[in-house]
Each structure stands twice: as C-alpha cells, then as structure tokens.
Amino acid sequence: MLHPALGNTLADRLLNLFIIVLILSNVLAVMLETVPSIYVSHHLFFHYFDMVSVVIFTVEYGLRIWSATADPRYKHSFYGRLRFMGTNEALINLLAILPFYIHLFIGLDLRALQILRLLRLLRVFHLTSYMKASRLIITVFRSRKNELLLSLALTLFLLIISSCLMFYFEHPAQPNKFTSIPHTFWWSIITLTTVGYGDLIPITIPGRILTGIILLIGVALFALPAGIITSGFLEESRKTKKQLPARCPHCGEELVEQ
C-alpha cells in the first residue's frame, strides 16, 4: 500500500488518493498563509492543519522505512533500511517534515523560521512516491541523461560566448549597462530564451546583429531537449506496453500461455 508501483487494489488507490490530496492541501495552505487577511483570521487552523499533516507524514515515513525490507534491494533488516533512508525518495520525505521538528525542539528566530516554513513546499515532491507517472518521468531523465547533459553544455557554451562578445560590442557604448561579462549573462539568458525584458538593449550594429543570431539560435536550441525528452517518453511507453500481460477482452483476466 505504501509503494504504489507494487499494488493496484482499491485500498492502494484510496491511500494514494488520500496522500496526494493531503500533499496538495499542504502546498495550498503554504500559499494562502502569505495572504495577511486569510492568515490572521485562520492562523489557528493553519497551525493545527500543519501539525496533523506532520503527524500523518511522520507515521507514513516510519512505515515506509519499516516495510522497505519487502523490496529485495533493501532486504537486510538493518542495513537495508539504512540504504532506503539514503534514497532520494526517502530524503525528500524527511525534508518535508524536518522543519516542523527543528522549530519544535530547537526554536529559531523569525527569519529562520520563515525559511523553514517555505521548505514545507518540498512536500509537493512527495507526490513522486504516490504517482506512477512520476516514475516514468524519472526513468526518462535517467535514460536520456547524457543527451540532456550535452544539451545543457551547448546552452552554457552559447551563453558564455554570447556574453563575452556582447560585452566587447556594447561596453564602450553603454558602460553603465553592460558593466561586466558576468552582468551581461543576464542579457544572454533573456535573449536566448526569447523573453526580452528590454532592460538591456544593444545599440551598436554588431550588438544588434549578434542579438538576432542569438534569438534564432534560442528558438532551435530549446527545441533540442524537448525532442530528447519526447523521444524518451515514447520509448519508455513502448517498453511499458510490451511488459504488460495480455488480458482477455471479455473478462479482463490475464492470459497465460500453455
């Protein structure tokens, strides 16, 4: 029941739905707390809702550690559970509840408390444990890791080159705006992503030519990781369909080869 990929009973689905609704409700509560009129009139509700949520998430975290030995990868009663606690999934679950206990047992000043309260947004990543589709996303990124890293490297390379060229083109004409190459990185990012806020505008002919080139490259460059991810999804979907057992079209029972 605590590992959705391993079960598909009614109890599994109900538990998954409950946890997903609770996580989304926590994220909504974090956002609504920033509205003064809502928080002042309902601050007790937010406090107790967070407390109840932490208790539920804590119990769930403990049960997940206890039941981890059912997975062959963590079958050892002690070291298996330690290995499971070191996984990304378990660490995200821990970070989602840790700020509450840090404030409860240690106590911090208001500014540090506000930062810890924002860490509750990590609970949204807890959804990856209860949504099968999230496992597909993780698998796609793992299988396409090298291609995505290459795409990232090309993007960083283009940002560096364009920032350097634009600085040398525009700094003599606009020394107050293009003050340094690191500062020009902002222009490269908003130009490459075709956002163009207009706070940094080239006025020299070479600068405008370079801007046009970067805009055209940006359109093509950001389509590259999208294509890589899409092809990964299609491939993983085909693999998943091949692994699914054949079922009778009439009764839905699994067909077993004789």
XYZ file of C-alpha atoms in Angstrom:
258
model
C 0.000 0.000 0.000
C 2.922 2.369 0.630
C 4.574 1.528 -2.703
C 2.055 2.309 -5.465
C 4.104 0.653 -8.193
C 3.711 -2.697 -6.428
C -0.054 -2.751 -5.988
C -3.264 -1.790 -7.708
C -6.016 -2.726 -5.253
C -8.810 -0.450 -4.081
C -7.018 0.105 -0.761
C -3.853 1.144 -2.630
C -5.744 3.649 -4.742
C -7.621 5.114 -1.764
C -4.423 5.543 0.253
C -2.642 7.097 -2.722
C -5.531 9.499 -3.279
C -5.586 10.494 0.395
C -1.847 11.225 0.478
C -1.958 13.152 -2.814
C -4.880 15.304 -1.610
C -3.087 15.924 1.691
C 0.120 16.990 -0.075
C -1.715 19.355 -2.425
C -3.672 20.766 0.528
C -0.404 21.486 2.343
C 1.010 23.303 -0.660
C -2.211 25.336 -0.930
C -2.002 26.157 2.788
C 1.575 27.436 2.426
C 0.452 29.776 -0.348
C -2.664 31.007 1.490
C -0.626 31.768 4.617
C 1.052 34.581 2.692
C -2.307 36.373 2.353
C -2.490 38.509 5.544
C -6.288 38.724 5.694
C -6.661 34.939 5.434
C -3.805 34.066 7.785
C -4.843 36.454 10.572
C -8.397 35.121 10.705
C -7.465 31.443 10.305
C -3.980 31.175 11.832
C -5.092 28.517 14.337
C -6.488 26.381 11.537
C -3.215 26.620 9.610
C -1.236 25.712 12.732
C -3.281 22.631 13.584
C -3.583 21.552 9.971
C 0.206 21.630 9.667
C 0.561 19.721 12.928
C -1.884 16.975 11.873
C -0.218 16.742 8.454
C 3.215 16.352 10.008
C 1.941 13.559 12.256
C 0.466 11.725 9.266
C 3.605 12.206 7.169
C 5.785 11.092 10.089
C 3.792 7.891 10.581
C 3.877 7.254 6.844
C 7.655 7.879 6.735
C 8.224 5.433 9.592
C 6.019 2.774 7.982
C 7.829 3.165 4.672
C 11.162 2.567 6.409
C 9.750 -0.407 8.295
C 8.273 -2.006 5.156
C 11.269 -1.266 2.923
C 12.668 -4.735 3.581
C 9.911 -6.177 1.360
C 11.922 -4.803 -1.563
C 14.787 -7.195 -2.466
C 17.151 -4.219 -2.750
C 16.671 -3.453 0.962
C 16.038 -6.934 2.315
C 18.556 -6.706 5.194
C 16.686 -5.807 8.379
C 19.162 -3.068 9.420
C 21.441 -2.100 6.538
C 18.574 -2.414 4.061
C 16.546 0.176 5.932
C 19.577 2.455 6.190
C 20.099 2.124 2.448
C 16.453 3.008 1.846
C 16.740 6.073 4.110
C 19.549 7.312 1.873
C 17.472 7.207 -1.307
C 16.246 10.432 -2.907
C 12.650 9.419 -2.271
C 13.178 8.921 1.472
C 15.300 12.079 1.834
C 12.591 14.211 0.226
C 10.033 12.716 2.617
C 12.296 13.515 5.560
C 12.960 17.105 4.452
C 9.221 17.658 4.123
C 8.668 17.106 7.861
C 12.060 18.118 9.280
C 11.385 21.901 9.525
C 8.493 21.303 11.927
C 10.633 19.284 14.340
C 13.595 21.675 14.070
C 11.378 24.539 15.157
C 9.658 22.409 17.816
C 12.793 21.131 19.563
C 15.407 23.781 18.763
C 13.495 27.001 18.235
C 14.719 29.658 15.831
C 14.299 33.362 15.223
C 11.529 34.617 12.959
C 13.619 34.938 9.783
C 14.990 31.415 10.027
C 11.504 30.143 10.828
C 10.117 31.716 7.655
C 12.768 29.931 5.578
C 11.956 26.620 7.228
C 8.254 27.169 6.638
C 8.948 27.605 2.937
C 10.718 24.232 2.982
C 7.290 22.688 3.522
C 6.816 23.182 -0.209
C 9.106 20.161 -0.561
C 6.042 18.115 0.309
C 4.911 18.546 -3.267
C 7.856 16.355 -4.313
C 6.415 13.720 -2.013
C 3.930 13.143 -4.839
C 6.630 11.255 -6.731
C 6.192 8.406 -4.266
C 2.477 8.064 -4.976
C 2.149 8.743 -8.699
C 3.197 6.039 -11.114
C 3.617 8.578 -13.897
C 6.384 10.258 -11.891
C 8.424 7.071 -12.080
C 8.135 7.221 -15.854
C 9.444 10.795 -15.812
C 12.404 9.795 -13.626
C 13.162 6.838 -15.893
C 13.104 9.052 -18.986
C 15.512 11.559 -17.481
C 17.850 8.783 -16.375
C 17.850 7.087 -19.778
C 18.398 10.402 -21.591
C 20.868 11.804 -19.081
C 23.829 12.027 -21.477
C 21.831 13.710 -24.239
C 20.331 16.228 -21.800
C 23.756 16.984 -20.323
C 25.083 17.605 -23.828
C 22.186 19.977 -24.479
C 22.930 21.791 -21.216
C 26.619 22.045 -22.121
C 25.751 23.572 -25.503
C 23.465 26.077 -23.807
C 26.128 27.118 -21.285
C 28.724 27.365 -24.056
C 26.446 29.635 -26.078
C 25.697 31.786 -23.017
C 29.391 32.292 -22.310
C 30.335 33.093 -25.914
C 27.418 35.473 -26.467
C 28.053 37.259 -23.148
C 31.700 37.805 -23.973
C 31.002 39.084 -27.491
C 28.159 41.346 -26.394
C 30.266 42.840 -23.615
C 33.031 43.816 -26.015
C 30.492 45.171 -28.535
C 28.337 47.175 -26.130
C 30.556 48.096 -23.173
C 32.251 51.038 -24.964
C 28.828 52.437 -25.984
C 26.914 51.590 -22.772
C 29.396 51.225 -19.892
C 26.672 51.768 -17.285
C 24.520 48.874 -18.545
C 26.952 46.286 -19.869
C 29.295 46.728 -16.925
C 30.964 43.283 -16.986
C 30.765 39.875 -18.611
C 29.006 38.283 -15.592
C 26.462 41.125 -15.656
C 25.961 40.575 -19.401
C 24.961 36.982 -18.622
C 21.515 38.350 -17.764
C 21.176 39.740 -21.300
C 22.273 36.380 -22.757
C 19.725 34.433 -20.713
C 16.709 36.614 -21.511
C 17.736 36.806 -25.187
C 18.426 33.106 -25.607
C 15.061 32.281 -24.043
C 13.431 34.889 -26.336
C 11.901 36.684 -23.337
C 13.487 40.093 -23.913
C 12.555 42.264 -20.920
C 14.053 45.324 -22.583
C 16.233 46.366 -19.648
C 19.420 45.679 -21.656
C 19.166 46.695 -25.318
C 22.133 46.709 -27.721
C 22.560 49.928 -29.689
C 25.611 49.099 -31.801
C 25.315 47.414 -35.199
C 27.449 44.353 -34.207
C 25.430 44.038 -30.986
C 22.112 44.035 -32.827
C 23.369 41.503 -35.362
C 24.530 39.248 -32.537
C 21.153 39.651 -30.809
C 19.340 38.497 -33.948
C 21.594 35.465 -34.260
C 21.126 34.527 -30.584
C 17.338 34.868 -30.901
C 17.258 32.485 -33.868
C 19.576 30.003 -32.161
C 17.491 30.172 -28.973
C 14.353 29.045 -30.785
C 16.150 25.985 -32.149
C 18.240 25.253 -29.056
C 15.325 24.945 -26.639
C 13.581 22.564 -29.012
C 16.514 20.172 -28.622
C 15.875 18.991 -25.010
C 12.137 18.921 -25.740
C 12.756 16.480 -28.593
C 15.074 14.363 -26.442
C 12.512 14.104 -23.632
C 9.655 13.382 -26.049
C 11.542 10.543 -27.719
C 12.390 9.164 -24.282
C 8.723 9.177 -23.272
C 7.715 7.373 -26.452
C 10.401 4.719 -25.967
C 9.553 4.117 -22.313
C 5.840 3.950 -23.149
C 6.513 1.252 -25.742
C 8.584 -0.704 -23.209
C 5.801 -0.444 -20.629
C 3.175 -1.688 -23.067
C 5.353 -4.659 -24.004
C 5.747 -5.594 -20.326
C 2.004 -5.531 -19.636
C 0.442 -9.023 -19.647
C -2.141 -9.856 -22.292
C -5.700 -9.889 -20.948
C -8.936 -11.390 -22.179
C -11.074 -8.722 -23.936
C -14.244 -10.215 -22.383
C -13.497 -10.933 -18.733
C -10.266 -8.956 -18.275
C -8.355 -11.898 -16.804
C -4.652 -12.281 -17.571
C -3.955 -14.731 -20.396
C -1.434 -17.411 -19.531
C 0.474 -19.224 -22.241
C 0.111 -23.013 -22.117
